[in-house]
Tab-separated table of C-alpha atoms in Angstrom:
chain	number	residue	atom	x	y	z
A	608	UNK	CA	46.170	-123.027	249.629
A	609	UNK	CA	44.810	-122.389	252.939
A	610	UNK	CA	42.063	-124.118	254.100
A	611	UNK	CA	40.295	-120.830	256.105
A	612	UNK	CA	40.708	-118.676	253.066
A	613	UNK	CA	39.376	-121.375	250.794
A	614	UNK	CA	36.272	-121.404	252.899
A	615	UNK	CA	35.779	-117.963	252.610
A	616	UNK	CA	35.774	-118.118	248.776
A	617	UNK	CA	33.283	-120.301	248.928
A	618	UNK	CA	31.200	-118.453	250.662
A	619	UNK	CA	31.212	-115.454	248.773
A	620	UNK	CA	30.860	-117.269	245.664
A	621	UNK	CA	27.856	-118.980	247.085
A	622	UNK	CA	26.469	-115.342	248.826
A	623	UNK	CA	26.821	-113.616	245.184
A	624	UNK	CA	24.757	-116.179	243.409
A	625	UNK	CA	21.857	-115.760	245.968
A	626	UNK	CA	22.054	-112.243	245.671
A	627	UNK	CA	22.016	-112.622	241.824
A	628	UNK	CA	19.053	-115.099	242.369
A	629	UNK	CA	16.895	-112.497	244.388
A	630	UNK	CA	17.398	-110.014	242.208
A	631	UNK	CA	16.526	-111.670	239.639
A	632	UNK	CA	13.316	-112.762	240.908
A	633	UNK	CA	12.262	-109.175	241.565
A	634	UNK	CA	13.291	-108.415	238.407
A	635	UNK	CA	11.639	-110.851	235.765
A	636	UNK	CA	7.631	-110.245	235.604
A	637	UNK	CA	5.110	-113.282	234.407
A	638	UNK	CA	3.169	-112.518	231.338
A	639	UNK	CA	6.102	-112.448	229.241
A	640	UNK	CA	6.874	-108.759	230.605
A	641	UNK	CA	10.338	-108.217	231.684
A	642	UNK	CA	11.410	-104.828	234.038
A	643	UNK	CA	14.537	-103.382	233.127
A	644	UNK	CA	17.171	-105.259	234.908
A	645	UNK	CA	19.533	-102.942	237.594
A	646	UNK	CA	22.999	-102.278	237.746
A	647	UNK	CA	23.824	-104.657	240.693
A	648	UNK	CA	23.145	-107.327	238.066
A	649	UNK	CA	25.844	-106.563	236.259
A	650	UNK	CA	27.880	-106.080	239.552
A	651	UNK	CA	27.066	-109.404	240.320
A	652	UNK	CA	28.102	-111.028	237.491
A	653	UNK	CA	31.540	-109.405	237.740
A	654	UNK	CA	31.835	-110.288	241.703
A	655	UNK	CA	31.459	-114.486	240.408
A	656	UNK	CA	34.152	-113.774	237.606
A	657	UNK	CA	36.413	-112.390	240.651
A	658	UNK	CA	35.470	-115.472	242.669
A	659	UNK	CA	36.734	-117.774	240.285
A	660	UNK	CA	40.203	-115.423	238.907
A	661	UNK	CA	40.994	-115.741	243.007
A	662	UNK	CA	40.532	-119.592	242.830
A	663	UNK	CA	42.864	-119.458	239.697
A	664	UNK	CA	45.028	-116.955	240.923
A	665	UNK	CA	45.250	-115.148	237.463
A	666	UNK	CA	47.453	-112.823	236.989
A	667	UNK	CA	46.581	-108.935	236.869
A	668	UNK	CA	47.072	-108.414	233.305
A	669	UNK	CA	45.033	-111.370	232.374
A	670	UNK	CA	42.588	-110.590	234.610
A	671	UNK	CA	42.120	-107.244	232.890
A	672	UNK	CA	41.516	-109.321	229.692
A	673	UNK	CA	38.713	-111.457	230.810
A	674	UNK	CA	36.787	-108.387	232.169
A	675	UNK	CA	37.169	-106.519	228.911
A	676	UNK	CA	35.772	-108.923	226.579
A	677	UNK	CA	32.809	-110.684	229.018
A	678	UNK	CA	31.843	-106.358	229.283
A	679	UNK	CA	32.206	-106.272	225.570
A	680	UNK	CA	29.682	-109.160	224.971
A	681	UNK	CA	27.025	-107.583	227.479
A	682	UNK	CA	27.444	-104.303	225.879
A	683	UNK	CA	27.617	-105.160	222.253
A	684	UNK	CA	24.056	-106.679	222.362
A	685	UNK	CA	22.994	-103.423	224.919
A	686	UNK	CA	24.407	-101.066	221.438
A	687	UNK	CA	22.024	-102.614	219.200
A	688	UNK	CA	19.068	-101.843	221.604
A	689	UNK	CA	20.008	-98.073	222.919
A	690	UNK	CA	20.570	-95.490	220.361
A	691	UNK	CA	22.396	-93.707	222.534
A	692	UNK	CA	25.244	-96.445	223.192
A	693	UNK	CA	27.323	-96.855	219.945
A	694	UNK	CA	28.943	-100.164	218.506
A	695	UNK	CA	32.571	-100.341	218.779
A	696	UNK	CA	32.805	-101.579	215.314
A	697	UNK	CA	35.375	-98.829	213.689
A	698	UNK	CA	36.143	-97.738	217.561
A	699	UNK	CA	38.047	-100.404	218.703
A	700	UNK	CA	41.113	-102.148	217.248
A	701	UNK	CA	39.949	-105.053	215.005
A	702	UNK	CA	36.218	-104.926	216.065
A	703	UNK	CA	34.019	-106.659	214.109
A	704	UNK	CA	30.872	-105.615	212.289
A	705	UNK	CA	28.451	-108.149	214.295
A	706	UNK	CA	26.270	-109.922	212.699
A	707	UNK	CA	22.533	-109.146	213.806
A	708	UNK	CA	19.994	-111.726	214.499
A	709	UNK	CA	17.673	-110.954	212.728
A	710	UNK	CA	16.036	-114.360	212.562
A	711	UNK	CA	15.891	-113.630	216.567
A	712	UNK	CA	12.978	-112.349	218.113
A	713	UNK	CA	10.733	-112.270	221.405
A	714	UNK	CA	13.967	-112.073	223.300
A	715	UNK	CA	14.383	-109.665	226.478
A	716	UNK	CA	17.786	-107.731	225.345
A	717	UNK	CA	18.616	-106.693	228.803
A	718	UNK	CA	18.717	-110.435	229.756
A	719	UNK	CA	20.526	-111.522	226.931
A	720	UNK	CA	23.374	-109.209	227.915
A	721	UNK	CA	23.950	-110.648	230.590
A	722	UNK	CA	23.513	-114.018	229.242
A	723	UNK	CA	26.286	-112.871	226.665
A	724	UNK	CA	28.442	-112.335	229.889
A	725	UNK	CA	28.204	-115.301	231.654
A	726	UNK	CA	28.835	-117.225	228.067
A	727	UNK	CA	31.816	-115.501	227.366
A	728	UNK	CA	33.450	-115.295	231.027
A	729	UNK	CA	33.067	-119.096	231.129
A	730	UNK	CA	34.555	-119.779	228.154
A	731	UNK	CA	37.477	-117.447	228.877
A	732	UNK	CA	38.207	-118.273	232.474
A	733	UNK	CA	40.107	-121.399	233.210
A	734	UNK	CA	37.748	-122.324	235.725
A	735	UNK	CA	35.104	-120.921	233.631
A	736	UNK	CA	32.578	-123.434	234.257
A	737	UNK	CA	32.051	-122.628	238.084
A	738	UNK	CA	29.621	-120.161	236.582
A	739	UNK	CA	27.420	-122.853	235.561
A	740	UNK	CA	25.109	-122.938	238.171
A	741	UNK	CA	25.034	-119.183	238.387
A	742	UNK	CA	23.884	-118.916	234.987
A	743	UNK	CA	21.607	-121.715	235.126
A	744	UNK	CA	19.875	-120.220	238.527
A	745	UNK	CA	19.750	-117.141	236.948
A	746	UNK	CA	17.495	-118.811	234.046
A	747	UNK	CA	15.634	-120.443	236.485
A	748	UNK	CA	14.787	-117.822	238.444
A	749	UNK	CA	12.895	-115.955	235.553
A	750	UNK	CA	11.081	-119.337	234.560
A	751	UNK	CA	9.831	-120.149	237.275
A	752	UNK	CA	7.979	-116.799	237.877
A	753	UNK	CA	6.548	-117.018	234.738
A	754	UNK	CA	8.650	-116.117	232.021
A	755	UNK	CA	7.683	-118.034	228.823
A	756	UNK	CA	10.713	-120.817	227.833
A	757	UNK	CA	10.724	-119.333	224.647
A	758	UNK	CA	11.661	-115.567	225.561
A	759	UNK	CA	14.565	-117.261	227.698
A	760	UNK	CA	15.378	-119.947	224.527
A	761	UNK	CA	15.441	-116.501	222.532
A	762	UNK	CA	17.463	-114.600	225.040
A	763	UNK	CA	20.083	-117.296	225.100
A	764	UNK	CA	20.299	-117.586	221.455
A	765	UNK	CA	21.336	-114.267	220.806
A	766	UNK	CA	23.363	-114.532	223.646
A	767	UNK	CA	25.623	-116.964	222.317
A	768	UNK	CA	25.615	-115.644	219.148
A	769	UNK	CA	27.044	-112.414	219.952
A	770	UNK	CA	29.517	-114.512	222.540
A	771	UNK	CA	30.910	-116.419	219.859
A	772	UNK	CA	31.952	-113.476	217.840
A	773	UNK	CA	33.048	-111.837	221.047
A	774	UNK	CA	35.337	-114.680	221.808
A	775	UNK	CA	36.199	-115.025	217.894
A	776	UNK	CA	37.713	-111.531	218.499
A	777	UNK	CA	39.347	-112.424	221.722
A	778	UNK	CA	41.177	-115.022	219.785
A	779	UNK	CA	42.955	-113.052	217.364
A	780	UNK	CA	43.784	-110.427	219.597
A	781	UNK	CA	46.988	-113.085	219.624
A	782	UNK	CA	47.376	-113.846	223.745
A	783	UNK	CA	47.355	-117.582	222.655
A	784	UNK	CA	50.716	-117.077	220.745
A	785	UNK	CA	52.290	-115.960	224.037
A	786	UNK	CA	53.092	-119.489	224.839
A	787	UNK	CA	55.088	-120.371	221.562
A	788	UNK	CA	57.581	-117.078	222.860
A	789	UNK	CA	60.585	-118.198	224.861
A	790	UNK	CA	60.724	-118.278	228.347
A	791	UNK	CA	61.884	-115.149	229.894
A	792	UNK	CA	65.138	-115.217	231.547
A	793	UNK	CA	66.371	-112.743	234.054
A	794	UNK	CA	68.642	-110.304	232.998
A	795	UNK	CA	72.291	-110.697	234.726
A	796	UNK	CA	73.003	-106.916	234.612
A	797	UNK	CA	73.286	-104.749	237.687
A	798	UNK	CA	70.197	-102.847	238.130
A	799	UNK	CA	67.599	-105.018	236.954
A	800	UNK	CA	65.134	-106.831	238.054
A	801	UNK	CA	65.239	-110.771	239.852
A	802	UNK	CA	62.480	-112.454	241.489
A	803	UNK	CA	62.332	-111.762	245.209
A	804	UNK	CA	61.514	-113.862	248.302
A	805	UNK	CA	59.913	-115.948	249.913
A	806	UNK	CA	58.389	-117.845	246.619
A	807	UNK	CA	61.042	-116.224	243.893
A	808	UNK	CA	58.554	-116.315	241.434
A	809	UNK	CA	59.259	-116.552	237.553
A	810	UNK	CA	58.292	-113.274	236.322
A	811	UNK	CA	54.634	-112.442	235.492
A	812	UNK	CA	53.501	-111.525	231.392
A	813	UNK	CA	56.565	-110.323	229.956
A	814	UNK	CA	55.121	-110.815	226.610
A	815	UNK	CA	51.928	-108.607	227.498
A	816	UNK	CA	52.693	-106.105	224.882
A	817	UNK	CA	52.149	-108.630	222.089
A	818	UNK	CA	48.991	-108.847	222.648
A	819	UNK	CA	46.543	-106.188	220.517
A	820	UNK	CA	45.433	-103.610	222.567
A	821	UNK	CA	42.108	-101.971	222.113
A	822	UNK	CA	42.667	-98.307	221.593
A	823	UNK	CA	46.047	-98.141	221.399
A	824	UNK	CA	48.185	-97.681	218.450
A	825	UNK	CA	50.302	-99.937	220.329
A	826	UNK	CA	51.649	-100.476	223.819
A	827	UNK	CA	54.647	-98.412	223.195
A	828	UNK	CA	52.151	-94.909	222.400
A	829	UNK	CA	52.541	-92.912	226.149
A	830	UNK	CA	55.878	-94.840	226.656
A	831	UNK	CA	56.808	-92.918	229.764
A	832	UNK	CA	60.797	-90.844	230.486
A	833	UNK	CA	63.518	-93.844	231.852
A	834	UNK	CA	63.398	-94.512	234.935
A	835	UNK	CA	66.493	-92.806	237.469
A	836	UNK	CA	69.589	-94.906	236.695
A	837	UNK	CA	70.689	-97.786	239.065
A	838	UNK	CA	74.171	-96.708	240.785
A	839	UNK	CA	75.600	-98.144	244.049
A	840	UNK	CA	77.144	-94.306	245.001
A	841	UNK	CA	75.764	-92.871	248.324
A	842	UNK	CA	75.430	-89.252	246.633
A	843	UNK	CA	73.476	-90.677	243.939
A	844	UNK	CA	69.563	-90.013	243.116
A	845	UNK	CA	68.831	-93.779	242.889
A	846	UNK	CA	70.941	-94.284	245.916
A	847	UNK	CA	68.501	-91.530	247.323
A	848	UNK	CA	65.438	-92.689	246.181
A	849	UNK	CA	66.371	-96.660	247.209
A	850	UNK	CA	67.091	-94.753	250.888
A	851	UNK	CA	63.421	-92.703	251.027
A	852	UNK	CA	61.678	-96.332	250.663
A	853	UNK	CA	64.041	-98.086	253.777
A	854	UNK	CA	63.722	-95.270	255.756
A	855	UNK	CA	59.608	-94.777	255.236
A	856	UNK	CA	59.153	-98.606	255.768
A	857	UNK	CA	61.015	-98.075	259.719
A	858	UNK	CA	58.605	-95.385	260.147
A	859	UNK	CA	55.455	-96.332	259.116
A	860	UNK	CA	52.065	-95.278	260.637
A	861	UNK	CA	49.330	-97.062	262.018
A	862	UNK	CA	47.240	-94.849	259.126
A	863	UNK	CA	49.853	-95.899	256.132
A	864	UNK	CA	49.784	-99.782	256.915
A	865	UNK	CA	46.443	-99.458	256.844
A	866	UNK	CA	46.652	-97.766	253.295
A	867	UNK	CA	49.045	-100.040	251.911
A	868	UNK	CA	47.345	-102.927	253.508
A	869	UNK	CA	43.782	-101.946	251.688
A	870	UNK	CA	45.437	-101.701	247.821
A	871	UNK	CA	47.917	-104.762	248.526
A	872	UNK	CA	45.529	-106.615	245.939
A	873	UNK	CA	48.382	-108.549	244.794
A	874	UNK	CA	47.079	-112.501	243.946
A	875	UNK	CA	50.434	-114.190	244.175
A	876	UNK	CA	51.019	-113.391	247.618
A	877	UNK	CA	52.638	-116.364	249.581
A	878	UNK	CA	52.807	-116.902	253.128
A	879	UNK	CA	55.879	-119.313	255.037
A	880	UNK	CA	54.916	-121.263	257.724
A	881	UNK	CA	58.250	-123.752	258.679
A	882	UNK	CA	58.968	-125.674	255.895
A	883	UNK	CA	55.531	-125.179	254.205
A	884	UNK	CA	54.323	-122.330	251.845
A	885	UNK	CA	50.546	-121.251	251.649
A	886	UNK	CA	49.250	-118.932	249.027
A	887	UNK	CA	47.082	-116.030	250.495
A	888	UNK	CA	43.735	-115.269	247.472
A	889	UNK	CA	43.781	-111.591	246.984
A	890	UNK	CA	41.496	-109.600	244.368
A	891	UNK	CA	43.631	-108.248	241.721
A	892	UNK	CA	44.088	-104.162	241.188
A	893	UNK	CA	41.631	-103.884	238.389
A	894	UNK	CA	39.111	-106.414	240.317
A	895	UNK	CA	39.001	-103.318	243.241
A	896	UNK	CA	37.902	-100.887	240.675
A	897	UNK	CA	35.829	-102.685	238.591
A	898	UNK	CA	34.310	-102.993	242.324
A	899	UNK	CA	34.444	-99.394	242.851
A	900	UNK	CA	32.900	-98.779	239.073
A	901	UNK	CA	29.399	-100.911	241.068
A	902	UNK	CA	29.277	-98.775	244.236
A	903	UNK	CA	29.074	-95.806	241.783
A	904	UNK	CA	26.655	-97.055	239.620
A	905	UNK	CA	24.441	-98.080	242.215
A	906	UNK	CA	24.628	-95.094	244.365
A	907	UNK	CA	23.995	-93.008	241.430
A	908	UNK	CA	21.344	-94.795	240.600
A	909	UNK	CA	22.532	-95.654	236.682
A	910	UNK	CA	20.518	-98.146	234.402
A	911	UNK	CA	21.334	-101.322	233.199
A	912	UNK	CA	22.189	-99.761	229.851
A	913	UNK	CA	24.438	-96.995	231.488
A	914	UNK	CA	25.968	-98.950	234.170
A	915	UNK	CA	26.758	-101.621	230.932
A	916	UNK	CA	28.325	-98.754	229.151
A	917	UNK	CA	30.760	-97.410	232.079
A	918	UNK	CA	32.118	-101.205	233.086
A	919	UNK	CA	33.028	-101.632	229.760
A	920	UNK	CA	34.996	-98.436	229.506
A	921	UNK	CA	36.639	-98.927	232.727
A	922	UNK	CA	37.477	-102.674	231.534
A	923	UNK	CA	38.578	-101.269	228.188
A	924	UNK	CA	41.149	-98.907	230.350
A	925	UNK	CA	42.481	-101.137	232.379
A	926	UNK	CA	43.792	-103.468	229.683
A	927	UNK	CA	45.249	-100.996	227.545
A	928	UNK	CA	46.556	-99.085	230.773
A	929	UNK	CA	47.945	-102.837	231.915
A	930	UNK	CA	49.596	-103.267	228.101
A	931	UNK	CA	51.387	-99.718	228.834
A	932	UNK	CA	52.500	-100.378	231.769
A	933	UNK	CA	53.805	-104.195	231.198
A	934	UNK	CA	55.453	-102.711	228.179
A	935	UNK	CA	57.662	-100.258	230.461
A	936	UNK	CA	57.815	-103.239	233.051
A	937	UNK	CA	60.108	-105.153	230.598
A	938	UNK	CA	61.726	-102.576	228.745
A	939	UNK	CA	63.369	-101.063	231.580
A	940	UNK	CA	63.376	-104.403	233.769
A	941	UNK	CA	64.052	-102.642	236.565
A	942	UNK	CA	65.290	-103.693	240.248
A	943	UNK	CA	62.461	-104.219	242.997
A	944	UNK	CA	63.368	-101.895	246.012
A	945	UNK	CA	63.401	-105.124	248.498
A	946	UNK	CA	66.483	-106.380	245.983
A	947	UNK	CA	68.289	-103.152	246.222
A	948	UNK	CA	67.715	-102.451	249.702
A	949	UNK	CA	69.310	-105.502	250.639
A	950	UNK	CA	72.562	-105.248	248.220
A	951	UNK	CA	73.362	-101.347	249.309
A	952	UNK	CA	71.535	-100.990	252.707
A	953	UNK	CA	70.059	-103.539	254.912
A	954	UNK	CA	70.883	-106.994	253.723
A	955	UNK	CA	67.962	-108.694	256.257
A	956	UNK	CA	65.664	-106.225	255.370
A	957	UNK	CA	61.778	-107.090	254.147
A	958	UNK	CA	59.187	-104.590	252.743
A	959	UNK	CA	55.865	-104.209	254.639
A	960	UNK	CA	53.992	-105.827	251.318
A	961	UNK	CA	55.453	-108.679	249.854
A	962	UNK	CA	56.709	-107.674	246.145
A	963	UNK	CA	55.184	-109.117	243.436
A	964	UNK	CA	56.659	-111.345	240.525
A	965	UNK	CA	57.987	-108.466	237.832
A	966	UNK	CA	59.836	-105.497	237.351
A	967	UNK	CA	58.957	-102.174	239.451
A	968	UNK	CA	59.149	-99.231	236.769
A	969	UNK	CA	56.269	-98.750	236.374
A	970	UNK	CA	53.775	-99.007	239.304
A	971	UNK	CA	51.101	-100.979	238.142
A	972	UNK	CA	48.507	-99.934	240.571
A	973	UNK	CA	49.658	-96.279	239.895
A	974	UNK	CA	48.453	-96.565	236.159
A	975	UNK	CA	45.196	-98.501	236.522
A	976	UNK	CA	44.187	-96.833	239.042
A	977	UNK	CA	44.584	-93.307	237.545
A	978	UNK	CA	43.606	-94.816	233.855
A	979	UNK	CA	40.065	-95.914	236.125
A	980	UNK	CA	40.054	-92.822	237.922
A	981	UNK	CA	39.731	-90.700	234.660
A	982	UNK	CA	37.187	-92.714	233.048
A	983	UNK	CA	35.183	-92.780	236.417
A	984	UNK	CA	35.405	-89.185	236.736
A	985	UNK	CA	34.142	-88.299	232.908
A	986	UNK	CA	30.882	-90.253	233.791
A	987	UNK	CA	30.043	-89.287	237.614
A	988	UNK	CA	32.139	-86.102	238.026
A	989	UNK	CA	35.141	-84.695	239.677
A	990	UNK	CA	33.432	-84.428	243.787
A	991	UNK	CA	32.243	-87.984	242.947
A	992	UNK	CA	32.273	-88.985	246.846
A	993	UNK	CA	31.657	-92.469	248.161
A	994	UNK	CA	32.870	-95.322	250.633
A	995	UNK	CA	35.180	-97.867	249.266
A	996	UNK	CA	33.603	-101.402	250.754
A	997	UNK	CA	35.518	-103.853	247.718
A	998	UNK	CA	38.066	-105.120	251.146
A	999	UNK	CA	35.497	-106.193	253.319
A	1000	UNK	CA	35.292	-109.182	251.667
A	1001	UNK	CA	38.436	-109.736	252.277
A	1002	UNK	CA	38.891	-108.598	256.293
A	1003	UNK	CA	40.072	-104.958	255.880
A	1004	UNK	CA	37.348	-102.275	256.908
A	1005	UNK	CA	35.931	-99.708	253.928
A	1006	UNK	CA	37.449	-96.504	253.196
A	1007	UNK	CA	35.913	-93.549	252.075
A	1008	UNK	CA	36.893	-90.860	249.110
A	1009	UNK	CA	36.100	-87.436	247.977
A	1010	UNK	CA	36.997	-88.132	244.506
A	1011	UNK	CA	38.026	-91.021	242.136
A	1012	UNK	CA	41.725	-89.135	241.976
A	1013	UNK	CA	41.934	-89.158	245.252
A	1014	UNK	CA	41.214	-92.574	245.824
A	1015	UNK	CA	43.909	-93.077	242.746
A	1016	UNK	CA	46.440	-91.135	244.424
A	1017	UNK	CA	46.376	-93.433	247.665
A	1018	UNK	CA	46.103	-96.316	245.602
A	1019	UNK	CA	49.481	-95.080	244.393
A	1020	UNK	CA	51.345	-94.201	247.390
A	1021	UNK	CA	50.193	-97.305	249.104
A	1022	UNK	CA	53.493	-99.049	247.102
A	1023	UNK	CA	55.794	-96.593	248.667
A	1024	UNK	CA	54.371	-97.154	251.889
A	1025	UNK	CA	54.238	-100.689	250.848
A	1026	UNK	CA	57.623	-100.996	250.144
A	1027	UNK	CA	57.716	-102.723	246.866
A	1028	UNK	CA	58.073	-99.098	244.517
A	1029	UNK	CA	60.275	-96.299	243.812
A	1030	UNK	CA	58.691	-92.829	244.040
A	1031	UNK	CA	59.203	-92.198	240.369
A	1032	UNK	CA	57.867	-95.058	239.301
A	1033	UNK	CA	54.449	-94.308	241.233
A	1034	UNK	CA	54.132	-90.314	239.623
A	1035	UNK	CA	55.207	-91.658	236.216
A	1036	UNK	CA	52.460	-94.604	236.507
A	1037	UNK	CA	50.250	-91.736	237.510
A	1038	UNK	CA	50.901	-89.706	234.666
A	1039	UNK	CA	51.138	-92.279	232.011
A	1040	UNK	CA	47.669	-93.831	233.392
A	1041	UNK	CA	46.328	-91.108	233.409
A	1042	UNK	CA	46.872	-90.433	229.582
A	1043	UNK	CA	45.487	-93.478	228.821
A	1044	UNK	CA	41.978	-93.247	230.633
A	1045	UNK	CA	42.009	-89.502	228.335
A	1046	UNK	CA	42.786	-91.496	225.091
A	1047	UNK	CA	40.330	-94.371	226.290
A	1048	UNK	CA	37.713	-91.546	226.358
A	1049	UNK	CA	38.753	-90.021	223.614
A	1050	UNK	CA	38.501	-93.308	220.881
A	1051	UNK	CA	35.664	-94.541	222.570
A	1052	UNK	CA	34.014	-91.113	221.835
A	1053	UNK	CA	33.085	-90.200	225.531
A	1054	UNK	CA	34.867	-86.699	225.704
């Protein structure tokens, strides 16, 4: 990887932590009192678990995974402490009744939670112990201002007590079978998809809708119409819709590079340089609005226990939206635009984004972005407005929204501008996302 982008994930990895630290400290109270921890504690905890998914490059999908289960963990022990927040035991698919420790006590709740997280995200995460020393300075932080050893021995018990059944349930949700499932082949067929340049990357999850989703009666439910047919004819619509995507990519605006360029968020981008290849870290889709769920809860000023609640919804979404989509992705196994372009148009041509490793129908970012969008807007409205800083990380400049759906929509036309997405396969993603953030809502009983 390169060396200048390794450096900056260091950095932010190392910047998180010491705003976790200080927060921390003016957080935890001595004489065993704890105040209610904030939302940005939360956020923080999520930012490391980003660090470290860019450092292993994971995929999208899996990505989506992690998030879901290390929210699940935090918010499972949150349930049992707010009346108001319900278990997901008979909610979501396979949930399990958790055992309560009741031989537990003198813990703070609110710390275990996010104790929880940390224990499950590092057990998830292939590189899972690089939140070692978060968690650790995060412990050490309350001791040493005078919380009592025991209320933190406490607070970690029941921590990894509810982790273990978290990641119990993880386990069977059968992702670790995925392996044993032949390797997917590319389909010799005119029409469908092949991996593209510069890397030609093996494709990306095609066994994602195995997996057990977590509202879903299966990845198939909102299975979206076909995609238009491939055909080679000028007068044709796919011939028509392959020729709006050439001829917006030679026309492109300073204003829609900058678009595409700010929801590329696509981790398996490489870069050529002669005879070398360097792999440029990006923050995957649902990473960019799990970072938009923290400016919203921290802007509107949510508690711990709320801002717990509305991560985990959004997570929830995104992996079920993700299972949705990847189930169309392989079912229709259609051809990238940059693959068509080239056979029927422009045979030197290259897309403004580079395409990522899988089939285009549907757009990804189209359906987890709308999926997020709906959830988003059930809990802070439908004129929710607020500026978009997630890129700055990452060298692009913030960009600011009236509404989650608005931000959605760009997120979705930003692959036609992009180059690497048919039109129909960004309003279908729309739609079909879209329906899942409503039944996300619905099962989780948020309506």
């Amino acid at each position: 990887m390169g060396i200048s982008v390794s450096k900056k994930i260091a950095s932010v990895v190392v910047l998180s932590g010491m705003i976790t630290y200080m927060l921390v400290a003016n957080s935890c109270k001595p004489n065993k009192e704890i105040a209610p921890l904030q939302s940005t504690d939360i956020s923080h905890v999520i930012a490391q678990m980003t660090d470290i998914m860019i450092h292993d490059i994971t995929n999208p999908p899996l990505a989506a995974r992690f998030f879901s289960y290390t929210t699940l963990a935090g918010y499972e022990i949150v349930a049992e402490h707010d009346s108001s927040k319900a278990s997901m035991h008979g909610i979501l698919n396979g949930y399990p009744d958790f055992q309560k420790p009741d031989t537990i006590t003198g813990y703070s709740y609110q710390v275990a939670a996010l104790l929880a997280m940390y224990e499950t995200a590092k057990k998830m995460q292939p590189s899972g112990n690089m939140l070692e020393p978060y968690e650790q300075r995060f412990v050490d932080s309350c001791k040493g201002i005078g919380i009592a050893d025991e209320v933190m021995d406490k607070s970690m018990q029941y921590a990894q007590l509810i982790s273990k059944q978290i990641l119990a349930y993880a386990k069977a949700d059968g992702y670790n079978k995925i392996s044993n499932l032949p390797r997917y082949t590319p389909v010799e067929k005119e029409g469908s998809w092949y991996p593209t340049p510069p890397a030609f990357m093996a494709a990306v999850e095609p066994n994602f809708n195995t997996v057990r989703p977590f509202t879903l009666d299966s990845a198939a439910q909102f299975k979206p119409a076909p995609p238009v047919a491939y055909s080679s004819k000028k007068e044709s619509a796919f011939y028509g819709i392959t020729e709006a995507v050439f001829t917006t990519a030679h026309n492109l605006t300073d204003s829609q590079k900058m678009v595409a360029a700010f929801w590329d968020c696509n981790p398996f981008a490489v870069q050529d340089e002669g005879h070398l290849q360097y792999g440029n870290k990006k923050i995957s889709p649902g990473a960019h609005w799990l970072g938009i769920t923290g400016i919203a809860c921290l802007q509107s000023k949510k508690s711990f226990n709320e801002t717990m609640q509305i991560y985990t919804s959004v997570s929830v979404g995104l992996m079920d939206a993700f299972m949705c989509c990847w189930d169309e992705k392989y079912r229709s196994n259609r051809i990238r635009p940059e693959t068509a372009i080239r056979k029927l148009i422009d045979p030197l041509w290259t897309p403004f984004l580079q395409t990522p490793p899988f089939p285009e129908y549907l757009s990804g970012h189209s359906t987890i972005s709308s999926s997020s969008a709906t959830i988003l807007t059930h809990f802070f409205g439908d004129s929710f407005a607020y500026t978009d800083t997630v890129e700055t990380t990452y060298g692009l400049p913030s960009r600011s929204f009236t509404s989650f759906k608005q931000a959605a929509a760009e997120a979705g036309i930003s692959r036609f501008y992009g180059g690497i997405h048919f039109m129909d396969a960004i309003e279908n993603g729309q739609f079909q996302g879209t329906k899942v953030g409503e039944w996300v809502l619905h099962k989780m009983r948020f309506e």
